[in-house]
Structure formats: structure tokens, C-alpha cells
Coordinates of C-alpha atoms in Angstrom, one line a residue:
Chain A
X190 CA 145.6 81.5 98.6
X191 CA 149.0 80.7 98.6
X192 CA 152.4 82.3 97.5
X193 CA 152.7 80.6 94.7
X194 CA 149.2 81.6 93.5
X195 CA 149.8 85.1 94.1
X196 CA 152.7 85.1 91.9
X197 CA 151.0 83.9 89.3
X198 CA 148.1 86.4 89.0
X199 CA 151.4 89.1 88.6
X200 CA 152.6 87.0 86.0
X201 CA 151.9 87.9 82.7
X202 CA 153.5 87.8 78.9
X203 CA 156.1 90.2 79.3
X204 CA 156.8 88.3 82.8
X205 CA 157.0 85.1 81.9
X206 CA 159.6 86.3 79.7
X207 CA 161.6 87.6 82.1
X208 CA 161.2 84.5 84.1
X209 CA 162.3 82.4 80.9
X210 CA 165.4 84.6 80.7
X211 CA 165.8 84.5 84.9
X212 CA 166.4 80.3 84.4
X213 CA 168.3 80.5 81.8
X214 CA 170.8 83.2 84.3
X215 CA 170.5 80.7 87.2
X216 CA 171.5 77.8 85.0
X217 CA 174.7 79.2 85.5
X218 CA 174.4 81.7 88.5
X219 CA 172.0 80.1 90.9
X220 CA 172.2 83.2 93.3
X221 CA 170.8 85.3 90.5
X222 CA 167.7 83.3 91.7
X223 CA 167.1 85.4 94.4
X224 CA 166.6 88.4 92.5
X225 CA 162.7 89.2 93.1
X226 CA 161.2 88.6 89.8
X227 CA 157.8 86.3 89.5
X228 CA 159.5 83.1 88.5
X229 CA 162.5 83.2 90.6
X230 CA 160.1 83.7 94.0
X231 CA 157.9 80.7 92.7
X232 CA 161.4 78.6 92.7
X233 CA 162.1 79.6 95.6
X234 CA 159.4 78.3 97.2
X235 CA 158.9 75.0 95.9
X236 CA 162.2 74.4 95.1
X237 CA 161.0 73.6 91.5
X238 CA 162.2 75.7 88.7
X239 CA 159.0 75.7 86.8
X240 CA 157.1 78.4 86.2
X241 CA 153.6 78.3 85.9
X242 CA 150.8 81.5 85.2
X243 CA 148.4 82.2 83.6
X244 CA 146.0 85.2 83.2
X245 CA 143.0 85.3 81.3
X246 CA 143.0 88.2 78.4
X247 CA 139.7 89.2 76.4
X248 CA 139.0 89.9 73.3
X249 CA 135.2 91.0 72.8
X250 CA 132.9 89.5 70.2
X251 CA 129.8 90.7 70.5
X252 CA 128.1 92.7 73.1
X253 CA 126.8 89.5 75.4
X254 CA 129.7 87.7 74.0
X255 CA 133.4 87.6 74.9
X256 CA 136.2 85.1 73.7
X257 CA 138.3 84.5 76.6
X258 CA 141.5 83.4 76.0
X259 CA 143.7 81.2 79.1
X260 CA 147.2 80.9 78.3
X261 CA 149.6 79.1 80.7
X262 CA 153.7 78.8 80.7
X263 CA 155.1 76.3 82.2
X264 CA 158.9 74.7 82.3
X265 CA 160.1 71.7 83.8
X266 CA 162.8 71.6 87.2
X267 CA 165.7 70.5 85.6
X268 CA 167.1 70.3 82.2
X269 CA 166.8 66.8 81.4
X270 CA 163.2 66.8 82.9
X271 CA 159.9 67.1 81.1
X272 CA 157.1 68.5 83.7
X273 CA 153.3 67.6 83.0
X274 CA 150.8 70.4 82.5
X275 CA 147.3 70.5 82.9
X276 CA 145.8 73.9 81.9
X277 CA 142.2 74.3 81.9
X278 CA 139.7 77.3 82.0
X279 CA 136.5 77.2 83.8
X280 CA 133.8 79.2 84.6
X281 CA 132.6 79.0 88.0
X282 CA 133.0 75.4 88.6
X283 CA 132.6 74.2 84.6
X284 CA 135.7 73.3 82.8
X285 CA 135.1 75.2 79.3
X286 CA 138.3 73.6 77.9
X287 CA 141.5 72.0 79.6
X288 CA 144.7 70.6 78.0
X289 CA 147.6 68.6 79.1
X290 CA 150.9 69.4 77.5
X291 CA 154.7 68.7 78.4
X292 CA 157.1 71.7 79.2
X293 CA 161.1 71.2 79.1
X294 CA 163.6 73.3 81.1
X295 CA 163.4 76.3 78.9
X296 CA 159.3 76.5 79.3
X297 CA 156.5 76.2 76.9
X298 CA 153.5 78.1 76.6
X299 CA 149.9 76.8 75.7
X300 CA 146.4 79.2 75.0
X301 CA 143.2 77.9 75.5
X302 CA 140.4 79.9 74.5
X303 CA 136.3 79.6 74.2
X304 CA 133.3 82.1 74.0
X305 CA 131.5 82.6 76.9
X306 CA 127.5 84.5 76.4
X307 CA 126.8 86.8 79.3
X308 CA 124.1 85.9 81.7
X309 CA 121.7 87.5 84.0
X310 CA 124.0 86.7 87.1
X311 CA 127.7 87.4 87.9
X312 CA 130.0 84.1 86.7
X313 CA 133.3 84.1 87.2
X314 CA 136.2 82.5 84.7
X315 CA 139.1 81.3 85.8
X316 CA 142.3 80.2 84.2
X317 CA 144.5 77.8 86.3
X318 CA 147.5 75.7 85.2
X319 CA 149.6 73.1 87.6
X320 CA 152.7 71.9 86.6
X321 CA 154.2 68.6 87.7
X322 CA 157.6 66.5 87.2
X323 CA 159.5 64.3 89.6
X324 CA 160.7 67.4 92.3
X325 CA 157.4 68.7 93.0
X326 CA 154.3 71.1 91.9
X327 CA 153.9 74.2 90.9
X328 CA 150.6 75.7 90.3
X329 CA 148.7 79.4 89.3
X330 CA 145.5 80.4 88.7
X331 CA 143.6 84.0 87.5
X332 CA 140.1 84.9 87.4
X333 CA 137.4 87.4 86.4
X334 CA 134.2 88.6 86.6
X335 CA 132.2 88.1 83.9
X336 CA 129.3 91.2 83.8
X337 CA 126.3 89.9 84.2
X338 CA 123.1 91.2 81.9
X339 CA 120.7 92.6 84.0
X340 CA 117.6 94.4 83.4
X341 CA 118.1 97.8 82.2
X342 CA 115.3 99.4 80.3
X343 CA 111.3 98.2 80.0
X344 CA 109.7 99.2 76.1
X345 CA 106.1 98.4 75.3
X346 CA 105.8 96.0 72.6
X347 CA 103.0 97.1 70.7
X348 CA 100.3 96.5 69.6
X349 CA 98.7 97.4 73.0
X350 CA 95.0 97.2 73.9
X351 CA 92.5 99.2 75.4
X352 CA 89.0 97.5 76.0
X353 CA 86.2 99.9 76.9
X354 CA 82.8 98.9 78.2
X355 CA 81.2 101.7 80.1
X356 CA 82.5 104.3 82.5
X357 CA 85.5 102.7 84.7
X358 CA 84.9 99.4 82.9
X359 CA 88.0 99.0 81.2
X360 CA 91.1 96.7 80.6
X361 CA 94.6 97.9 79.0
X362 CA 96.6 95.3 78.3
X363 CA 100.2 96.0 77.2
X364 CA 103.1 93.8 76.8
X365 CA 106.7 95.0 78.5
X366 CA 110.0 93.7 76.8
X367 CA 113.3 93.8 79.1
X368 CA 116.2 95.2 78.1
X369 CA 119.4 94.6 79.5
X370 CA 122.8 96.2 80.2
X371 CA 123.9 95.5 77.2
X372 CA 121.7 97.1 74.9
X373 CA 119.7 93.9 73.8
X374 CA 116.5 91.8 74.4
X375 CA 116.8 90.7 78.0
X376 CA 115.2 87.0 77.1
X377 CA 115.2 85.1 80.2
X378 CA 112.5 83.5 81.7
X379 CA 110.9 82.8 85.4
X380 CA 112.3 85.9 86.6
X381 CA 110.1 87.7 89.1
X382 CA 107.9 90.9 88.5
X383 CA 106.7 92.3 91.0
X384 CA 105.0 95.9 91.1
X385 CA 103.8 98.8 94.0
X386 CA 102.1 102.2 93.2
X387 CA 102.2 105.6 95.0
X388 CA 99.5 107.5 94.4
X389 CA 99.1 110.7 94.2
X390 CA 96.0 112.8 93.4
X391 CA 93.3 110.5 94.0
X392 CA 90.3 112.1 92.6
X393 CA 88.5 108.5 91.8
X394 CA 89.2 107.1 94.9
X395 CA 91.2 104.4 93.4
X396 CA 92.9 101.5 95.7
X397 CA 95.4 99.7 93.6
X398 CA 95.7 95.7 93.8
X399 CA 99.5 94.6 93.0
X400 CA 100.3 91.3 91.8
X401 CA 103.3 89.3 90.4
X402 CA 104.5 87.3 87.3
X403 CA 107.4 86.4 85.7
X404 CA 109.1 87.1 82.7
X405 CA 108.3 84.6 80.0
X406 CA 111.2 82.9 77.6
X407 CA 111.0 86.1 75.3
X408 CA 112.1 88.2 78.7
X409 CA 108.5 89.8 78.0
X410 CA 105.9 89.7 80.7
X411 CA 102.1 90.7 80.2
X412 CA 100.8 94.0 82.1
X413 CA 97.2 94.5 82.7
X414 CA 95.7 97.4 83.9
X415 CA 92.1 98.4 85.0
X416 CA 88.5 96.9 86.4
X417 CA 87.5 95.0 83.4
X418 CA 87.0 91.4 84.8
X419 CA 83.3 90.4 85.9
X420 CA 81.9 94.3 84.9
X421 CA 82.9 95.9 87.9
X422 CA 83.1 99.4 87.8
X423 CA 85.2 101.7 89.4
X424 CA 82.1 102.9 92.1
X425 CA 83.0 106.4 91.5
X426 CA 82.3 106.4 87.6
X427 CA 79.3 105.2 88.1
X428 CA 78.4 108.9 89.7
X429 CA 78.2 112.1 86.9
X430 CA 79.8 114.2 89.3
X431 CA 83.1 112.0 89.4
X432 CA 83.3 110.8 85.6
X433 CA 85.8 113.6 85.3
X434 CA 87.9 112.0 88.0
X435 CA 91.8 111.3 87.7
X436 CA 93.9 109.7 89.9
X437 CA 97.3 110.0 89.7
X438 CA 99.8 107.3 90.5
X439 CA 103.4 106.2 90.0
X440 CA 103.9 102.6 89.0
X441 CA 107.0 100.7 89.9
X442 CA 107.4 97.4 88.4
X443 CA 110.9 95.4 89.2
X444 CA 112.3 93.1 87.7
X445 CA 114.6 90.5 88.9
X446 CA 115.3 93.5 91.6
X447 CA 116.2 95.8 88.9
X448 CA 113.0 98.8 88.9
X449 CA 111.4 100.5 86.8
X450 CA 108.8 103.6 87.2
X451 CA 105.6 104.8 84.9
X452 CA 103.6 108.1 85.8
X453 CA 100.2 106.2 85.4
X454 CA 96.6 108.4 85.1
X455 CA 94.0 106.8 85.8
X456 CA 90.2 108.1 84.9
X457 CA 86.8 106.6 83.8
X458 CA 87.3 106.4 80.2
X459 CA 91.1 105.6 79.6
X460 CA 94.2 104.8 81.8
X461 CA 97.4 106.4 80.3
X462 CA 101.0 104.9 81.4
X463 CA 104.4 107.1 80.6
X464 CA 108.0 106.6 81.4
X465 CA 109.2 108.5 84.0
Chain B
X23 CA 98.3 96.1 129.6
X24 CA 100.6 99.6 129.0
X25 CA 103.5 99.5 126.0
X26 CA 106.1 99.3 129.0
X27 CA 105.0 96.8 130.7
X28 CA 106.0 94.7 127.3
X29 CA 109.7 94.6 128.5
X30 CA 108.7 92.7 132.0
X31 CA 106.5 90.3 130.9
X32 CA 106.8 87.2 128.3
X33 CA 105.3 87.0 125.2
X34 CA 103.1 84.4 126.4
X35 CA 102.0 86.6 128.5
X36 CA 100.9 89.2 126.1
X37 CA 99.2 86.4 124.8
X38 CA 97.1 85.9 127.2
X39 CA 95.8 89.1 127.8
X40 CA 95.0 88.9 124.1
X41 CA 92.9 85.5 124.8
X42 CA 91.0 87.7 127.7
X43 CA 90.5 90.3 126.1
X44 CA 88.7 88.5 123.1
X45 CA 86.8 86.2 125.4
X46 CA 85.5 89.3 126.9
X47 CA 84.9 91.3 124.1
X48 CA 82.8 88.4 122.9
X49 CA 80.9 88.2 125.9
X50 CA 79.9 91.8 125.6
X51 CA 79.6 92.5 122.6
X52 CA 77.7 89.1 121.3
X53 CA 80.4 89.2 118.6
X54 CA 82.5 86.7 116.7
X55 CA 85.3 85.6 118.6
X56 CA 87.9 84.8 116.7
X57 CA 90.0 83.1 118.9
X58 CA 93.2 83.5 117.6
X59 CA 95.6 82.4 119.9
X60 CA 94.0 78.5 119.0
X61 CA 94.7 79.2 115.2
X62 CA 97.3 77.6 113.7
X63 CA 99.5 78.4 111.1
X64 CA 101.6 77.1 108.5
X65 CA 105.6 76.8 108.6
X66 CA 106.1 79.1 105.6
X67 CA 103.8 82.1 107.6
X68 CA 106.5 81.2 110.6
X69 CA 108.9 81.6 109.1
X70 CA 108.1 84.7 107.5
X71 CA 108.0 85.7 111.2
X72 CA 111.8 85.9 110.8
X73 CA 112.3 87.8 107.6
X74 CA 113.7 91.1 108.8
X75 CA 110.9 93.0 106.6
X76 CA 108.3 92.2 109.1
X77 CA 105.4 93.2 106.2
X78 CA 107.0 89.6 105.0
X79 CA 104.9 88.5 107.9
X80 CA 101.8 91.0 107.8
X81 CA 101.6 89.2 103.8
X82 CA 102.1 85.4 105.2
X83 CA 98.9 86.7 107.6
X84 CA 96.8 87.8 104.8
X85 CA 97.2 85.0 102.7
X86 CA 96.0 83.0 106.1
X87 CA 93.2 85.3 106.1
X88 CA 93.8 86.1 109.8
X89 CA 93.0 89.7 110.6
X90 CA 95.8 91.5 111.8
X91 CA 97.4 95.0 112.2
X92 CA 100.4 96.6 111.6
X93 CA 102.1 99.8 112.3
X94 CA 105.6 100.1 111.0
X95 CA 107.9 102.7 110.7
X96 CA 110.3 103.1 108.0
X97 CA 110.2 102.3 104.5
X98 CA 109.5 98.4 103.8
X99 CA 109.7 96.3 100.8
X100 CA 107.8 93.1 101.2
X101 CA 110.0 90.5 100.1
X102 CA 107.2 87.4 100.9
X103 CA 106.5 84.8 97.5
X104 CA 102.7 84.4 98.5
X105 CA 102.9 81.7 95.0
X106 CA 105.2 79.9 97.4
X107 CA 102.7 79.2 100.4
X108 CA 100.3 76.7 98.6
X109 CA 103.5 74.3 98.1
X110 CA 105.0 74.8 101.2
X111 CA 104.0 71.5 103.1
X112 CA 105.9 71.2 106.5
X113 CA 103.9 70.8 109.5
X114 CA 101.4 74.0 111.0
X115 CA 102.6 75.7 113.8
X116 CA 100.2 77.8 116.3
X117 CA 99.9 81.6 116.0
X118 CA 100.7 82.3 119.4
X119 CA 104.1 80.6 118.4
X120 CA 104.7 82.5 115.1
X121 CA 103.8 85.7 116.8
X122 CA 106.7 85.3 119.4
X123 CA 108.9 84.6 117.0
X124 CA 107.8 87.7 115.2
X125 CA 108.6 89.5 118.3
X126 CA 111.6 88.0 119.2
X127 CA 113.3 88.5 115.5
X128 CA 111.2 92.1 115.2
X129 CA 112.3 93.5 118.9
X130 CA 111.0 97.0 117.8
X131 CA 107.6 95.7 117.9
X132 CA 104.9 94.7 120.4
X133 CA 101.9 93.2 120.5
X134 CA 99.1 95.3 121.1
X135 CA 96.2 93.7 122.9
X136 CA 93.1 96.4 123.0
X137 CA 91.7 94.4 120.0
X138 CA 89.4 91.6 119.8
X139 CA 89.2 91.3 116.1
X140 CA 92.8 91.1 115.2
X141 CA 96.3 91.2 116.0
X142 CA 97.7 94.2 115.8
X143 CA 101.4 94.3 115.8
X144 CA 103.0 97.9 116.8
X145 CA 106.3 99.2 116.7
X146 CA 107.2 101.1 119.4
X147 CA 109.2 104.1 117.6
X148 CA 106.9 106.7 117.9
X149 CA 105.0 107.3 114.7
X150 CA 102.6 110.1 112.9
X151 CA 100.5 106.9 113.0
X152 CA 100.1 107.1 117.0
X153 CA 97.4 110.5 117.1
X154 CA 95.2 109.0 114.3
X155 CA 95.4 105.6 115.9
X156 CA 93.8 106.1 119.1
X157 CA 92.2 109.2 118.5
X158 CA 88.7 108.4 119.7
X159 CA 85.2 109.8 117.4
X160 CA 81.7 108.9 117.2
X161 CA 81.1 107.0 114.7
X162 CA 77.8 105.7 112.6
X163 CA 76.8 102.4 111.3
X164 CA 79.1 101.3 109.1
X165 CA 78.5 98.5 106.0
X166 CA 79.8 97.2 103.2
X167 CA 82.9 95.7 102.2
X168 CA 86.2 95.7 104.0
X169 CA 87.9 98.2 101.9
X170 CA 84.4 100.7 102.3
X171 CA 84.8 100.5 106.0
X172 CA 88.6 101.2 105.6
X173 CA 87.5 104.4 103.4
X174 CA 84.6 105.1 105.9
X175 CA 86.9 105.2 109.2
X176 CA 89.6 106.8 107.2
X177 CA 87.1 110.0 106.3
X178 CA 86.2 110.5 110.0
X179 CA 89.6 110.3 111.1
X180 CA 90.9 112.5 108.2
X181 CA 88.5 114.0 106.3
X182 CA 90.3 116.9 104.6
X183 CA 92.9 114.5 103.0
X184 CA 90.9 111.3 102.3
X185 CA 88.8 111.4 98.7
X186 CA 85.1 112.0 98.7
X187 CA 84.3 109.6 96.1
X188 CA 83.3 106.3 96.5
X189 CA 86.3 103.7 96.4
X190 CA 87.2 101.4 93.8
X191 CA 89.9 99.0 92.9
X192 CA 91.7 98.7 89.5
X193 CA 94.5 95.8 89.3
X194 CA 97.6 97.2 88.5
X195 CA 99.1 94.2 86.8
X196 CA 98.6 90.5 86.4
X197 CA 95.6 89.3 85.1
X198 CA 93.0 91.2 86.6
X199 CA 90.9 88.4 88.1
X200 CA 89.5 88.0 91.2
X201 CA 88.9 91.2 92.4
X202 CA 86.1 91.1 94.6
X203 CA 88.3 89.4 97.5
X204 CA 90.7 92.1 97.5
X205 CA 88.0 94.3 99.1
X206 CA 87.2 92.0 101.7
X207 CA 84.4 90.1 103.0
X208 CA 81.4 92.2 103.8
X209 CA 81.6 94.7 107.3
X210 CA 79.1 95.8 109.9
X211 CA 80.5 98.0 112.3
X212 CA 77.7 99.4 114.8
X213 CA 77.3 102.9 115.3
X214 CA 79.3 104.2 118.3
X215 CA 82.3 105.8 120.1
X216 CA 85.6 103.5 119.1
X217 CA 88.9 105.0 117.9
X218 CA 90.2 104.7 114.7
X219 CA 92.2 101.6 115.8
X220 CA 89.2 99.6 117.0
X221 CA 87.4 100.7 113.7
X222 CA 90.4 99.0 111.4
X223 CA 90.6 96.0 113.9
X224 CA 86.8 95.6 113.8
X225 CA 86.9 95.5 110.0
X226 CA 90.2 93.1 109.5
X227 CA 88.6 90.9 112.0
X228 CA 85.0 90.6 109.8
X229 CA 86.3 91.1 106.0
X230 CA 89.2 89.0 107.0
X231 CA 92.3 91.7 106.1
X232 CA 95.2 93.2 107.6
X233 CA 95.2 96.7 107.9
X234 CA 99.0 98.2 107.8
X235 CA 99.7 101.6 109.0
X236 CA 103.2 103.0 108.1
X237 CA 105.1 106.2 108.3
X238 CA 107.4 107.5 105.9
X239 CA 109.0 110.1 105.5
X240 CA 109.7 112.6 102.3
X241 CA 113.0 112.5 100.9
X242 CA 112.4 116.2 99.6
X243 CA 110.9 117.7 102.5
X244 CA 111.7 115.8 105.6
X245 CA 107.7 115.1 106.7
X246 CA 106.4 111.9 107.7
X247 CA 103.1 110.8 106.9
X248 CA 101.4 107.5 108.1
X249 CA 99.9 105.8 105.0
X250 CA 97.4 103.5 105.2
X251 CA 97.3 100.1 103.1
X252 CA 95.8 96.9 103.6
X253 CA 96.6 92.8 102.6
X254 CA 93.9 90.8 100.8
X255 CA 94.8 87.4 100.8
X256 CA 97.6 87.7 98.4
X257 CA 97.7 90.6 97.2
X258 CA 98.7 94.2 98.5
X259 CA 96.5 96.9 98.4
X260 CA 98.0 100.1 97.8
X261 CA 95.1 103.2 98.9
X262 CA 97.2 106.3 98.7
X263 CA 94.8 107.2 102.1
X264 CA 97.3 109.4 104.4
X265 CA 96.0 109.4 107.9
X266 CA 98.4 111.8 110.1
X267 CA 101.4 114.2 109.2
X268 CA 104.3 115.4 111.1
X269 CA 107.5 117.5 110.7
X270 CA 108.9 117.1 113.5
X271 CA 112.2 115.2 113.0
X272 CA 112.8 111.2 114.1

């Protein structure tokens, strides 16, 4: 990153300011340049007396949504010069908006602005501005993470269902909606769900077969629990003296790497799955 | 071949002891031999060889259906996309290759070469999975399917802490198909003196599994136990069996 970049992350309103009123010193005091303000060091170093910054500001909409705003100064190297302008604010490598303007000697200012929705990953917005006239460049750019949404909470979407056949014969079927940081449906699909168990008590003698899915356009993925397929049984059901059996296991399911854990009973006649 | 004679020798070399020691085991024993050294393997199972999580690799071998072992120390998330293997199309490479990858990338582990049924992988941290391993018991005929021979062996060597009842597998997610191969192809283990270790290899090598024996330790209390699970082609079976404690530190 160079110099020039630097100072323009440190620049902000109140700065440019202070720049504007810097130039307007040096027009008749050119050693008041040196003083170590934002715009005076970015002279300095290009020998170009236009300023340029910018700094992204927000201003939130909704929860998942934030209006970013991109505002760039800018003034031209000498007095009878007008300096080009390109402003533009991106996120990652997207240009959301851009706009070209001309800036005189005593500066002009230009705000770009656009809503950008969260997403489950990490983006990151950027507001850059380079200024142009006949002596040279001058250039500045400020960024920020946007948050992603990420998985935060798992709820049951009813209705659920419990199919019964005979003694460790049984299927529940429950539905799992995601959640996400923000405190709304997280509805994203193709994500990865991947589950493990830990058992505990293991009166039924019960190995556990994991598997994985992924999260359907809804953010929702389908959860099915039990030995219902093809009538198998779980063997020990099958015997009086274990009908009574419960094994005790703790289900974590993650999400997109995020993970969640249920305290799951299991026994002959029911399987019963709470949030731990 | 002794655990410290791993550090002299190649892998290759390991190899073939592995090779003679199936050739003779079949000889002997007028049992399948597997020959595993000659099997080949696909790109994607090599290079799970190199995913630091070396279950990544124990999974790739499952979905392969070549018998195998694993002890591991440590906690281990698998981090292997089995749905990825069927479209994975670069060319097959041989075991014997994959393997010495494994063990170059993994160089905590060995290869173990007592077995005629199945790889077994090792790492050479010693483990509460080490006494239950090679302790050595009489044991009687044993039938069924892969997971009741894992159950069987698992009650001789710890009776007191493995469940009486038969054993059983519920899915825990998905859709709940295709259970029967995620107990294994059906087992016949002659009745005889073996140790636990030759009881799990015998039973990967027939129903077609890998067995995985890990240690972990209790974040509340310190203790390790070695936990014993076991790959089915895709899937991970989870049996809550604990075959060895220990509180004495790392």
C-alpha cells in the first residue's frame, strides 16, 4: 500500500476540511504545506495538490441489510486546472456504483451510495477514488468488512413425524430451519450438513450411522432418525428383556462448520431429540 | 517386523513384509488373500492420503471397501466429501503408493504388518488403545455380520463396559436407506487364540470395513479412553464401544 493510500484511509469529513482550508494557506504560503496534515503529506508526495479520500460510512437498513455510502473529495493541482475523478465503490471485486466528476482547485466532493444484503461469507467493500489532471495522480481507497450471516441457531419446523411399526421399528422425521447471526431465516442452499454422535448409556446396543446433506433453498434440511427402512429392527427390541432399553447419545449436526448439539434418547418405542 | 525398525527401512519395504505376510497367512490358513498391495486405488482416496486428518484417508478406504485399521490418537474430525469420489475421474493409483504417501504426509504413523486381512495403520504415540490391541484371549466361533463380530470381539476384550444386548443400527440423519451395508458383509471368524487386533483385522478384511481405534481424552477429567468405531463404505459408524481407559497423563 502506498503513502498516498495510507493517507487517505485517515482522511475523513472533518479532514478533508482541514485539507480544503490547508490549499487555500499554501496558495499564498507554500511552506505552510509542510505542516503534517492529510492533504498537505499527499502533496507532498506527488507533487499534485489534489486531495483525494474517501471512507466508506454506514447507515443500517435492516438487519441483513446496510446502505453504504462512498464519498470522495477531490481538487485539481492548480487553480486554473480541472482534475478528472473517478469514484467507485465495490465489493470485493464488483463495482456496485462508480462516477466520474471534475474537481477545481478548491475541491469537490461526490457520495456514492447502494445497499448491500449480507451473505453467508465475509465480503469486503471498498471505496476508492483517483484523481487525475495534467501534473500527475492522486489516488485513495477505504474498505470494510461486511459480517457475514452464518449459522446461528437450528428450530424444528413442525409438523414433525413419528412412524411406528413394531418395537425398534421406527422413523422420526423432523425438519431443521437455520438461523443466522442475524436473527433471521438462514436461506441458503447447498451448504453442507454433516452430523457425529457420542453416546452415552448404551442400554440398546445402538451403533449410530451418520450421513450428510445439504441445506435446501429454504436454508432447511430434512433429519431422519431411526431403523424404519426395509423393517429392520433394532435386534435388541426384538428381546422382552431389552424393550425397556435407552440409549443415550448426543447429536451434533454442523452446518456450513457452524455446530449444533441435541441430547438424543433413543429406545424401542420412541426416539426423543432436545436442545442442549 | 518391530515399530523401530520403521525408521530404518522404506516404506516399500514395509510393504513387502505386508505382501509376505498375506501370502503366508493364506497359505496357512486356506483363507482369502486379499492381496492388497496389487489393489489400486483412485486419485481422490490418494489424495486424501495427504489431508492432515488422516481419518480423511481411513473414509476414502471405506468407500473403496478395502479393509483397513486405524489407531489414532487425538481428537479427529473427518473432513473427507465421500459424495465427491464417484465424480472424481483422474487416473487410479496403487495402494502401496497411496499408503506411502499416507505415511510420508502422516509421519506419526506406521504401518503395521501382523495382519493379513487389512491394513492397519498405527500411530506410534502410545495409546490406551495399545493393551486392548494386542491383548491376546481365546476366542469362539464367531458369525454374523461385520458389525456383530465387532460387538463379539469387543465383549471379550471388555466385557464390563461393552452392552450386553444385541447390536443394532439406527441412522442418525439422511434418509435412512441402505442400512444393511453399514454392518458389513457377513463374518466367520474360527474359534481360537488371536488378539483383539487380529479379531478386528479378520473382520474388516471379510465384511469389507475399517475398524478405527482412537483415544481421547476427557476435557473434565483428564482420562483417555480408546473408542472404537468403524467406516462402512460411506458412512461413519459411531458405536460408543470403549475398549481401554487410562489416567495416566500424555
Amino acid at each position: 500500500m502506498s503513502g498516498r493510500q495510507e493517507v487517505g484511509r485517515r482522511v475523513g469529513r472533518i479532514q478533508i476540511t482541514i485539507a480544503v482550508v490547508s490549499l487555500a494557506v499554501l496558495w499564498t504560503s507554500p511552506v505552510a504545506a509542510q505542516n503534517p496534515s492529510a492533504g498537505v503529506s499527499l502533496w507532498q508526495d506527488s507533487g499534485f495538490q489534489a486531495s483525494a479520500s474517501s471512507q466508506p460510512q454506514v447507515e443500517t437498513q435492516s438487519a441483513a441489510e446496510t446502505l453504504w455510502y462512498c464519498e470522495g473529495f477531490a481538487a485539481s493541482s492548480e487553480p486554473w486546472l480541472n482534475a478528472d475523478v473517478h469514484l467507485r465503490l465495490k465489493l470485493d471485486s464488483t463495482i456496485l456504483a462508480d462516477a466520474y466528476y471534475s474537481a477545481n482547485y478548491w475541491g469537490a466532493t461526490y457520495t456514492l451510495s447502494r445497499t448491500v444484503a449480507a451473505e453467508p461469507y465475509a465480503r469486503t467493500i471498498s471505496c476508492e477514488i483517483l484523481v487525475q489532471d495534467m501534473n500527475g495522480s492522486a489516488s485513495g481507497s477505504q474498505s470494510a468488512q461486511i459480517t457475514p450471516r452464518t449459522p446461528q441457531d437450528l428450530r424444528s419446523v413442525p409438523p414433525d413425524s413419528f412412524t411406528y411399526r413394531s418395537p425398534g421399528d421406527y422413523l422420526r422425521t423432523g425438519i431443521w430451519e437455520v438461523w443466522d447471526s442475524y436473527g433471521l431465516p438462514w436461506t441458503y442452499s447447498g451448504f453442507p450438513v454433516t452430523e457425529s454422535f457420542a453416546t452415552g448409556h448404551n442400554g440398546c446396543n445402538l451403533t449410530f450411522g451418520t450421513d450428510s446433506a445439504s441445506t435446501n433453498s429454504q436454508g432447511r434440511f430434512q433429519d431422519r432418525c431411526g431403523n424404519v427402512t426395509g423393517n429392520q429392527t433394532i435386534p435388541a427390541c426384538a428381546l422382552p428383556q431389552y424393550q425397556q432399553c435407552q440409549t443415550e447419545s448426543t447429536q451434533t449436526i454442523v452446518v456450513a462448520g457452524y455446530s449444533f448439539s441435541h441430547n438424543v434418547t433413543w429406545g424401542c418405542f420412541d426416539v426423543q431429540i432436545s436442545r442442549q | 517386523m518391530s515399530r523401530s525398525a520403521d525408521n530404518n527401512r522404506t516404506h516399500h519395504a514395509v510393504f513387502a513384509g505386508v505382501v509376505g505376510a498375506a501370502v503366508l497367512a493364506a497359505s496357512v490358513a486356506a483363507q482369502q488373500n486379499l492381496n492388497l498391495p496389487a489393489r489400486e486405488v483412485t486419485a481422490r482416496t490418494a489424495a486424501a492420503a495427504a489431508k492432515p486428518d488422516p481419518l480423511a484417508f481411513a473414509a476414502a478406504l471405506a468407500s473403496e471397501r478395502i479393509p483397513a485399521g486405524f489407531v489414532i490418537v487425538g481428537e479427529s474430525t473427518p473432513s473427507y466429501d465421500s459424495a465427491a469420489i464417484s465424480q472424481y475421474s483422474m487416473a487410479p493409483v496403487s495402494l502401496t503408493r497411496a499408503v506411502d504417501f499416507f505415511l510420508k504426509m502422516h509421519p506419526g504413523f506406521t504401518l503395521e504388518d501382523q495382519s493379513a486381512w487389512a491394513l492397519v495403520l498405527r500411530s506410534k504415540e502410545r495409546s490406551s488403545c495399545d493393551a486392548p490391541l494386542r491383548r491376546s484371549f481365546r476366542a469362539p466361533a464367531i458369525s454374523g455380520s461385520g458389525l456383530e463380530a465387532f460387538w463379539r470381539l469387543a465383549l471379550l476384550v471388555s466385557p464390563d463396559t461393552i452392552p450386553q444386548a444385541p447390536p443394532g443400527i439406527v441412522c442418525g440423519g439422511g434418509e435412512c436407506s441402505d442400512l444393511e451395508p453399514k454392518t458389513g458383509l457377513p463374518v466367520t471368524i474360527p474359534p481360537g487364540e488371536l488378539t483383539l487386533q487380529d479379531g478386528l483385522s479378520q473382520t474388516a478384511g471379510q465384511a469389507g470395513l475399517v475398524w478405527l481405534l482412537q483415544e481421547v481424552v476427557s476435557p473434565q477429567t483428564g482420562e483417555r479412553s480408546c473408542r472404537f468405531s468403524y467406516f462402512a463404505g460411506d458412512s461413519r459408524m459411531e458405536t460408543g464401544y470403549v475398549l481401554g481407559r487410562s489416567s495416566r497423563p500424555r
